Amino acid sequence: MQDTLFPLLAAFVGYLIGSLSFAVIVSRVMGLSDPRSYGSGNPGATNVLRSGNKAAAILTLVFDALKGYVPVLLVLHLGARFGLGEGTAALVGLAAFLGHLWPVFFRFEGGKGVATAAGVILALNPVLGAATLLTWAAIAYFTRYSSLAAIVSAAFAPIYEMFGWGTGPNVGVLVLMGLLLVWRHSANIKKLMNGTESRLGQKAAATPPAGSSKKHPHDPEAAQAHGHSHKHPKKKERQGTK
């Protein structure tokens, strides 16, 4: 029974840790707007960067990566006494990744999982993690598209694993995470094809205040909306005196 119970408990804890949406948490602590309300609407480091606050974006990136890295590392180093091996570590990493995508603490409205996936990969295989991060950095540097870099990295990670270390539970987890990453970037893929995808460092467009109107003050429609009339009073007819 322990062979089944302990891995499931470990995966459940991993999911709960992954459900901590640090993009939202960091933004609230630093007094910033909810990242789900501007830019791409994605609660992740790239979208937080569009707020113009680099510190908030860096903190989001680090903590999102750590919530994938720490649970896996704990299983690898402390799991042996509970009969937990590399297979469970991979399962816990996948659970943390799923928690980021569908966080129970934030109405299941999560991010795309790039940083969390990177943390999982670094914990499972540091060399593979470094190779994947280098792939992301190279694509991001030359194209300035974070989404494209994430998609390419997600596709190459399982290939690196298979050719470098053979097949195993890690490959299955990497393939599944890669497919989910590509799926979560489906809107970005359309924007990339249309040439409308935002580049790294591009700030979010300012949102006009609620109830404001960009119409000209003399626009008839605007006048009607406010109950005003721009009709000018007729001039009084001059009465001649004889």
PDB file of C-alpha atoms in Angstrom:
ATOM      1  CA  MET A   1       0.000   0.000   0.000  1.00  0.00           C
ATOM      2  CA  GLN A   2       2.856   2.371   0.791  1.00  0.00           C
ATOM      3  CA  ASP A   3       4.212   1.840  -2.714  1.00  0.00           C
ATOM      4  CA  THR A   4       1.094   3.576  -4.028  1.00  0.00           C
ATOM      5  CA  LEU A   5       0.156   5.911  -1.179  1.00  0.00           C
ATOM      6  CA  PHE A   6       3.478   7.688  -0.702  1.00  0.00           C
ATOM      7  CA  PRO A   7       4.005   8.535  -4.404  1.00  0.00           C
ATOM      8  CA  LEU A   8       0.429   9.859  -4.633  1.00  0.00           C
ATOM      9  CA  LEU A   9       0.868  11.953  -1.485  1.00  0.00           C
ATOM     10  CA  ALA A  10       4.147  13.322  -2.807  1.00  0.00           C
ATOM     11  CA  ALA A  11       2.482  14.200  -6.124  1.00  0.00           C
ATOM     12  CA  PHE A  12      -0.403  15.902  -4.295  1.00  0.00           C
ATOM     13  CA  VAL A  13       2.017  18.047  -2.278  1.00  0.00           C
ATOM     14  CA  GLY A  14       3.875  18.862  -5.489  1.00  0.00           C
ATOM     15  CA  TYR A  15       0.616  19.982  -7.084  1.00  0.00           C
ATOM     16  CA  LEU A  16      -0.196  22.244  -4.124  1.00  0.00           C
ATOM     17  CA  ILE A  17       3.250  23.840  -4.285  1.00  0.00           C
ATOM     18  CA  GLY A  18       2.866  24.337  -8.025  1.00  0.00           C
ATOM     19  CA  SER A  19      -0.508  26.010  -7.423  1.00  0.00           C
ATOM     20  CA  LEU A  20       1.213  28.993  -5.801  1.00  0.00           C
ATOM     21  CA  SER A  21       0.910  31.574  -8.590  1.00  0.00           C
ATOM     22  CA  PHE A  22       3.860  33.807  -7.802  1.00  0.00           C
ATOM     23  CA  ALA A  23       3.085  36.233 -10.622  1.00  0.00           C
ATOM     24  CA  VAL A  24      -0.099  37.171  -8.775  1.00  0.00           C
ATOM     25  CA  ILE A  25       1.451  36.928  -5.302  1.00  0.00           C
ATOM     26  CA  VAL A  26       4.502  39.065  -6.115  1.00  0.00           C
ATOM     27  CA  SER A  27       2.374  41.637  -7.956  1.00  0.00           C
ATOM     28  CA  ARG A  28       0.046  41.981  -4.966  1.00  0.00           C
ATOM     29  CA  VAL A  29       2.907  42.331  -2.506  1.00  0.00           C
ATOM     30  CA  MET A  30       4.569  44.985  -4.661  1.00  0.00           C
ATOM     31  CA  GLY A  31       1.359  46.888  -5.285  1.00  0.00           C
ATOM     32  CA  LEU A  32       1.164  46.124  -9.004  1.00  0.00           C
ATOM     33  CA  SER A  33      -1.842  45.307 -11.144  1.00  0.00           C
ATOM     34  CA  ASP A  34      -2.934  41.700 -11.401  1.00  0.00           C
ATOM     35  CA  PRO A  35      -0.962  40.238 -14.357  1.00  0.00           C
ATOM     36  CA  ARG A  36      -4.140  38.535 -15.540  1.00  0.00           C
ATOM     37  CA  SER A  37      -5.611  41.984 -16.268  1.00  0.00           C
ATOM     38  CA  TYR A  38      -3.125  43.300 -18.855  1.00  0.00           C
ATOM     39  CA  GLY A  39      -0.838  42.249 -21.682  1.00  0.00           C
ATOM     40  CA  SER A  40      -1.361  38.608 -22.592  1.00  0.00           C
ATOM     41  CA  GLY A  41      -3.290  37.989 -19.375  1.00  0.00           C
ATOM     42  CA  ASN A  42      -0.856  35.214 -18.510  1.00  0.00           C
ATOM     43  CA  PRO A  43       0.277  35.069 -14.858  1.00  0.00           C
ATOM     44  CA  GLY A  44       3.944  34.543 -15.639  1.00  0.00           C
ATOM     45  CA  ALA A  45       7.257  36.369 -15.521  1.00  0.00           C
ATOM     46  CA  THR A  46       7.163  37.525 -19.144  1.00  0.00           C
ATOM     47  CA  ASN A  47       3.819  39.234 -18.714  1.00  0.00           C
ATOM     48  CA  VAL A  48       4.831  40.748 -15.369  1.00  0.00           C
ATOM     49  CA  LEU A  49       7.807  42.253 -17.209  1.00  0.00           C
ATOM     50  CA  ARG A  50       5.311  44.121 -19.392  1.00  0.00           C
ATOM     51  CA  SER A  51       4.287  46.073 -16.308  1.00  0.00           C
ATOM     52  CA  GLY A  52       7.698  47.750 -16.487  1.00  0.00           C
ATOM     53  CA  ASN A  53       8.802  46.389 -13.095  1.00  0.00           C
ATOM     54  CA  LYS A  54      11.879  44.243 -13.738  1.00  0.00           C
ATOM     55  CA  ALA A  55      12.319  43.302 -10.083  1.00  0.00           C
ATOM     56  CA  ALA A  56       8.816  41.847  -9.942  1.00  0.00           C
ATOM     57  CA  ALA A  57       9.440  39.896 -13.136  1.00  0.00           C
ATOM     58  CA  ILE A  58      12.724  38.463 -11.820  1.00  0.00           C
ATOM     59  CA  LEU A  59      11.144  37.437  -8.515  1.00  0.00           C
ATOM     60  CA  THR A  60       8.272  35.780 -10.359  1.00  0.00           C
ATOM     61  CA  LEU A  61      10.687  33.893 -12.596  1.00  0.00           C
ATOM     62  CA  VAL A  62      12.825  32.671  -9.679  1.00  0.00           C
ATOM     63  CA  PHE A  63       9.943  31.535  -7.489  1.00  0.00           C
ATOM     64  CA  ASP A  64       8.084  29.880 -10.364  1.00  0.00           C
ATOM     65  CA  ALA A  65      11.236  27.925 -11.175  1.00  0.00           C
ATOM     66  CA  LEU A  66      11.833  27.025  -7.526  1.00  0.00           C
ATOM     67  CA  LYS A  67       8.357  25.581  -7.081  1.00  0.00           C
ATOM     68  CA  GLY A  68       9.237  23.069  -9.785  1.00  0.00           C
ATOM     69  CA  TYR A  69      12.812  22.535  -8.634  1.00  0.00           C
ATOM     70  CA  VAL A  70      12.438  22.128  -4.847  1.00  0.00           C
ATOM     71  CA  PRO A  71       9.771  19.369  -4.709  1.00  0.00           C
ATOM     72  CA  VAL A  72      11.681  17.211  -7.191  1.00  0.00           C
ATOM     73  CA  LEU A  73      14.979  17.769  -5.386  1.00  0.00           C
ATOM     74  CA  LEU A  74      13.424  16.821  -2.048  1.00  0.00           C
ATOM     75  CA  VAL A  75      12.160  13.531  -3.453  1.00  0.00           C
ATOM     76  CA  LEU A  76      15.530  12.730  -5.011  1.00  0.00           C
ATOM     77  CA  HIS A  77      17.439  13.411  -1.784  1.00  0.00           C
ATOM     78  CA  LEU A  78      14.955  12.401   0.919  1.00  0.00           C
ATOM     79  CA  GLY A  79      12.575  10.040  -0.823  1.00  0.00           C
ATOM     80  CA  ALA A  80      14.673   6.881  -0.518  1.00  0.00           C
ATOM     81  CA  ARG A  81      13.690   6.385   3.128  1.00  0.00           C
ATOM     82  CA  PHE A  82      10.035   6.328   2.009  1.00  0.00           C
ATOM     83  CA  GLY A  83      10.660   4.118  -0.990  1.00  0.00           C
ATOM     84  CA  LEU A  84      10.418   6.997  -3.464  1.00  0.00           C
ATOM     85  CA  GLY A  85      12.721   6.848  -6.469  1.00  0.00           C
ATOM     86  CA  GLU A  86      13.341   8.681  -9.728  1.00  0.00           C
ATOM     87  CA  GLY A  87       9.933   7.715 -11.110  1.00  0.00           C
ATOM     88  CA  THR A  88       8.212   9.462  -8.199  1.00  0.00           C
ATOM     89  CA  ALA A  89      10.473  12.485  -8.607  1.00  0.00           C
ATOM     90  CA  ALA A  90       9.375  12.776 -12.233  1.00  0.00           C
ATOM     91  CA  LEU A  91       5.730  12.392 -11.174  1.00  0.00           C
ATOM     92  CA  VAL A  92       6.096  15.113  -8.517  1.00  0.00           C
ATOM     93  CA  GLY A  93       7.669  17.424 -11.099  1.00  0.00           C
ATOM     94  CA  LEU A  94       4.766  16.842 -13.464  1.00  0.00           C
ATOM     95  CA  ALA A  95       2.304  17.513 -10.616  1.00  0.00           C
ATOM     96  CA  ALA A  96       4.007  20.823  -9.777  1.00  0.00           C
ATOM     97  CA  PHE A  97       3.864  21.780 -13.450  1.00  0.00           C
ATOM     98  CA  LEU A  98       0.153  20.927 -13.617  1.00  0.00           C
ATOM     99  CA  GLY A  99      -0.385  22.982 -10.465  1.00  0.00           C
ATOM    100  CA  HIS A 100       1.061  26.012 -12.219  1.00  0.00           C
ATOM    101  CA  LEU A 101      -1.204  25.489 -15.225  1.00  0.00           C
ATOM    102  CA  TRP A 102      -4.325  24.887 -13.123  1.00  0.00           C
ATOM    103  CA  PRO A 103      -3.703  26.315  -9.615  1.00  0.00           C
ATOM    104  CA  VAL A 104      -6.321  25.290  -7.063  1.00  0.00           C
ATOM    105  CA  PHE A 105      -5.669  28.483  -5.058  1.00  0.00           C
ATOM    106  CA  PHE A 106      -6.377  30.807  -7.994  1.00  0.00           C
ATOM    107  CA  ARG A 107      -9.568  29.430  -9.536  1.00  0.00           C
ATOM    108  CA  PHE A 108      -7.519  27.154 -11.805  1.00  0.00           C
ATOM    109  CA  GLU A 109      -6.394  30.189 -13.830  1.00  0.00           C
ATOM    110  CA  GLY A 110      -2.677  29.530 -14.263  1.00  0.00           C
ATOM    111  CA  GLY A 111       0.216  30.402 -16.494  1.00  0.00           C
ATOM    112  CA  LYS A 112       1.965  28.556 -19.276  1.00  0.00           C
ATOM    113  CA  GLY A 113       4.502  26.786 -17.084  1.00  0.00           C
ATOM    114  CA  VAL A 114       7.783  27.675 -18.774  1.00  0.00           C
ATOM    115  CA  ALA A 115       9.719  28.631 -15.625  1.00  0.00           C
ATOM    116  CA  THR A 116       8.220  25.795 -13.581  1.00  0.00           C
ATOM    117  CA  ALA A 117       9.076  23.276 -16.292  1.00  0.00           C
ATOM    118  CA  ALA A 118      12.632  24.615 -16.352  1.00  0.00           C
ATOM    119  CA  GLY A 119      12.886  24.112 -12.590  1.00  0.00           C
ATOM    120  CA  VAL A 120      11.609  20.536 -12.892  1.00  0.00           C
ATOM    121  CA  ILE A 121      14.103  19.714 -15.644  1.00  0.00           C
ATOM    122  CA  LEU A 122      17.017  21.250 -13.742  1.00  0.00           C
ATOM    123  CA  ALA A 123      16.212  19.104 -10.706  1.00  0.00           C
ATOM    124  CA  LEU A 124      15.727  15.891 -12.682  1.00  0.00           C
ATOM    125  CA  ASN A 125      18.856  16.348 -14.782  1.00  0.00           C
ATOM    126  CA  PRO A 126      21.022  19.463 -14.287  1.00  0.00           C
ATOM    127  CA  VAL A 127      22.931  18.929 -17.537  1.00  0.00           C
ATOM    128  CA  LEU A 128      19.702  18.552 -19.495  1.00  0.00           C
ATOM    129  CA  GLY A 129      18.353  21.625 -17.722  1.00  0.00           C
ATOM    130  CA  ALA A 130      21.386  23.659 -18.713  1.00  0.00           C
ATOM    131  CA  ALA A 131      21.096  22.529 -22.344  1.00  0.00           C
ATOM    132  CA  THR A 132      17.400  23.412 -22.409  1.00  0.00           C
ATOM    133  CA  LEU A 133      18.000  26.836 -20.862  1.00  0.00           C
ATOM    134  CA  LEU A 134      20.753  27.549 -23.372  1.00  0.00           C
ATOM    135  CA  THR A 135      18.353  26.643 -26.167  1.00  0.00           C
ATOM    136  CA  TRP A 136      15.753  29.028 -24.758  1.00  0.00           C
ATOM    137  CA  ALA A 137      18.317  31.809 -24.304  1.00  0.00           C
ATOM    138  CA  ALA A 138      19.642  31.466 -27.861  1.00  0.00           C
ATOM    139  CA  ILE A 139      16.197  31.592 -29.470  1.00  0.00           C
ATOM    140  CA  ALA A 140      15.048  34.441 -27.217  1.00  0.00           C
ATOM    141  CA  TYR A 141      18.215  36.455 -27.894  1.00  0.00           C
ATOM    142  CA  PHE A 142      18.008  36.251 -31.673  1.00  0.00           C
ATOM    143  CA  THR A 143      14.220  36.560 -32.056  1.00  0.00           C
ATOM    144  CA  ARG A 144      13.157  38.468 -28.894  1.00  0.00           C
ATOM    145  CA  TYR A 145      10.159  36.145 -28.730  1.00  0.00           C
ATOM    146  CA  SER A 146       9.833  34.403 -25.360  1.00  0.00           C
ATOM    147  CA  SER A 147       6.982  32.225 -26.623  1.00  0.00           C
ATOM    148  CA  LEU A 148       8.969  30.920 -29.599  1.00  0.00           C
ATOM    149  CA  ALA A 149      11.947  30.184 -27.345  1.00  0.00           C
ATOM    150  CA  ALA A 150       9.701  28.227 -24.963  1.00  0.00           C
ATOM    151  CA  ILE A 151       8.130  26.188 -27.763  1.00  0.00           C
ATOM    152  CA  VAL A 152      11.482  25.256 -29.312  1.00  0.00           C
ATOM    153  CA  SER A 153      12.985  24.378 -25.914  1.00  0.00           C
ATOM    154  CA  ALA A 154       9.972  22.226 -25.011  1.00  0.00           C
ATOM    155  CA  ALA A 155      10.337  20.317 -28.270  1.00  0.00           C
ATOM    156  CA  PHE A 156      14.064  19.697 -27.872  1.00  0.00           C
ATOM    157  CA  ALA A 157      14.147  18.754 -24.166  1.00  0.00           C
ATOM    158  CA  PRO A 158      12.873  15.148 -24.590  1.00  0.00           C
ATOM    159  CA  ILE A 159      15.103  14.714 -27.634  1.00  0.00           C
ATOM    160  CA  TYR A 160      18.152  15.770 -25.613  1.00  0.00           C
ATOM    161  CA  GLU A 161      17.132  13.342 -22.859  1.00  0.00           C
ATOM    162  CA  MET A 162      16.686  10.368 -25.191  1.00  0.00           C
ATOM    163  CA  PHE A 163      19.932  10.861 -27.069  1.00  0.00           C
ATOM    164  CA  GLY A 164      21.972  11.725 -23.989  1.00  0.00           C
ATOM    165  CA  TRP A 165      20.567   9.449 -21.282  1.00  0.00           C
ATOM    166  CA  GLY A 166      18.216   6.994 -22.967  1.00  0.00           C
ATOM    167  CA  THR A 167      14.547   6.359 -22.333  1.00  0.00           C
ATOM    168  CA  GLY A 168      12.962   6.314 -18.886  1.00  0.00           C
ATOM    169  CA  PRO A 169      10.289   8.029 -16.778  1.00  0.00           C
ATOM    170  CA  ASN A 170      11.885  11.407 -17.413  1.00  0.00           C
ATOM    171  CA  VAL A 171      11.227  11.160 -21.138  1.00  0.00           C
ATOM    172  CA  GLY A 172       7.511  10.549 -20.645  1.00  0.00           C
ATOM    173  CA  VAL A 173       7.216  13.542 -18.309  1.00  0.00           C
ATOM    174  CA  LEU A 174       9.210  15.764 -20.671  1.00  0.00           C
ATOM    175  CA  VAL A 175       7.030  14.787 -23.644  1.00  0.00           C
ATOM    176  CA  LEU A 176       3.827  15.459 -21.718  1.00  0.00           C
ATOM    177  CA  MET A 177       5.068  18.798 -20.385  1.00  0.00           C
ATOM    178  CA  GLY A 178       6.240  19.733 -23.878  1.00  0.00           C
ATOM    179  CA  LEU A 179       2.862  18.979 -25.435  1.00  0.00           C
ATOM    180  CA  LEU A 180       1.066  20.976 -22.745  1.00  0.00           C
ATOM    181  CA  LEU A 181       3.476  23.885 -23.181  1.00  0.00           C
ATOM    182  CA  VAL A 182       2.848  23.991 -26.927  1.00  0.00           C
ATOM    183  CA  TRP A 183      -0.898  23.774 -26.341  1.00  0.00           C
ATOM    184  CA  ARG A 184      -0.795  26.618 -23.806  1.00  0.00           C
ATOM    185  CA  HIS A 185       1.066  28.696 -26.388  1.00  0.00           C
ATOM    186  CA  SER A 186      -1.505  28.119 -29.147  1.00  0.00           C
ATOM    187  CA  ALA A 187      -2.602  31.768 -29.074  1.00  0.00           C
ATOM    188  CA  ASN A 188       1.047  32.865 -29.238  1.00  0.00           C
ATOM    189  CA  ILE A 189       1.624  30.592 -32.221  1.00  0.00           C
ATOM    190  CA  LYS A 190      -1.215  32.324 -34.080  1.00  0.00           C
ATOM    191  CA  LYS A 191       0.243  35.735 -33.198  1.00  0.00           C
ATOM    192  CA  LEU A 192       3.690  34.633 -34.345  1.00  0.00           C
ATOM    193  CA  MET A 193       2.237  33.568 -37.681  1.00  0.00           C
ATOM    194  CA  ASN A 194       0.382  36.877 -37.990  1.00  0.00           C
ATOM    195  CA  GLY A 195       3.380  38.940 -36.886  1.00  0.00           C
ATOM    196  CA  THR A 196       1.527  40.424 -33.906  1.00  0.00           C
ATOM    197  CA  GLU A 197       3.306  38.611 -31.061  1.00  0.00           C
ATOM    198  CA  SER A 198       4.792  40.853 -28.341  1.00  0.00           C
ATOM    199  CA  ARG A 199       8.557  40.852 -27.964  1.00  0.00           C
ATOM    200  CA  LEU A 200      10.541  40.575 -24.756  1.00  0.00           C
ATOM    201  CA  GLY A 201      10.549  43.805 -22.755  1.00  0.00           C
ATOM    202  CA  GLN A 202       7.597  45.281 -24.596  1.00  0.00           C
ATOM    203  CA  LYS A 203       5.322  47.051 -22.132  1.00  0.00           C
ATOM    204  CA  ALA A 204       1.638  46.374 -21.975  1.00  0.00           C
ATOM    205  CA  ALA A 205      -0.609  48.919 -23.642  1.00  0.00           C
ATOM    206  CA  ALA A 206      -2.228  51.275 -21.215  1.00  0.00           C
ATOM    207  CA  THR A 207      -5.874  50.472 -20.548  1.00  0.00           C
ATOM    208  CA  PRO A 208      -8.200  53.497 -20.595  1.00  0.00           C
ATOM    209  CA  PRO A 209     -10.113  54.103 -17.363  1.00  0.00           C
ATOM    210  CA  ALA A 210     -13.560  52.556 -17.125  1.00  0.00           C
ATOM    211  CA  GLY A 211     -16.273  54.806 -18.469  1.00  0.00           C
ATOM    212  CA  SER A 212     -13.871  56.999 -20.402  1.00  0.00           C
ATOM    213  CA  SER A 213     -14.477  57.777 -24.042  1.00  0.00           C
ATOM    214  CA  LYS A 214     -11.994  58.618 -26.749  1.00  0.00           C
ATOM    215  CA  LYS A 215     -14.671  60.286 -28.870  1.00  0.00           C
ATOM    216  CA  HIS A 216     -14.367  63.947 -29.655  1.00  0.00           C
ATOM    217  CA  PRO A 217     -16.319  66.123 -27.246  1.00  0.00           C
ATOM    218  CA  HIS A 218     -18.294  67.470 -30.207  1.00  0.00           C
ATOM    219  CA  ASP A 219     -19.157  63.998 -31.491  1.00  0.00           C
ATOM    220  CA  PRO A 220     -22.974  63.779 -31.642  1.00  0.00           C
ATOM    221  CA  GLU A 221     -22.931  60.222 -30.273  1.00  0.00           C
ATOM    222  CA  ALA A 222     -20.838  61.304 -27.304  1.00  0.00           C
ATOM    223  CA  ALA A 223     -23.143  64.210 -26.695  1.00  0.00           C
ATOM    224  CA  GLN A 224     -26.179  61.941 -26.675  1.00  0.00           C
ATOM    225  CA  ALA A 225     -24.451  59.500 -24.332  1.00  0.00           C
ATOM    226  CA  HIS A 226     -23.947  62.241 -21.776  1.00  0.00           C
ATOM    227  CA  GLY A 227     -27.351  63.778 -22.333  1.00  0.00           C
ATOM    228  CA  HIS A 228     -25.860  66.993 -23.680  1.00  0.00           C
ATOM    229  CA  SER A 229     -26.901  68.921 -26.704  1.00  0.00           C
ATOM    230  CA  HIS A 230     -24.635  71.054 -28.805  1.00  0.00           C
ATOM    231  CA  LYS A 231     -27.410  72.878 -30.572  1.00  0.00           C
ATOM    232  CA  HIS A 232     -26.812  76.583 -30.386  1.00  0.00           C
ATOM    233  CA  PRO A 233     -29.701  78.847 -29.304  1.00  0.00           C
ATOM    234  CA  LYS A 234     -31.243  80.861 -32.040  1.00  0.00           C
ATOM    235  CA  LYS A 235     -30.387  84.478 -32.072  1.00  0.00           C
ATOM    236  CA  LYS A 236     -33.149  86.750 -31.013  1.00  0.00           C
ATOM    237  CA  GLU A 237     -34.718  88.499 -33.914  1.00  0.00           C
ATOM    238  CA  ARG A 238     -33.994  92.135 -33.862  1.00  0.00           C
ATOM    239  CA  GLN A 239     -37.039  94.266 -33.780  1.00  0.00           C
ATOM    240  CA  GLY A 240     -36.743  97.352 -35.789  1.00  0.00           C
ATOM    241  CA  THR A 241     -37.947 100.681 -34.408  1.00  0.00           C
ATOM    242  CA  LYS A 242     -39.612 103.101 -36.541  1.00  0.00           C
TER     243      LYS A 242
END
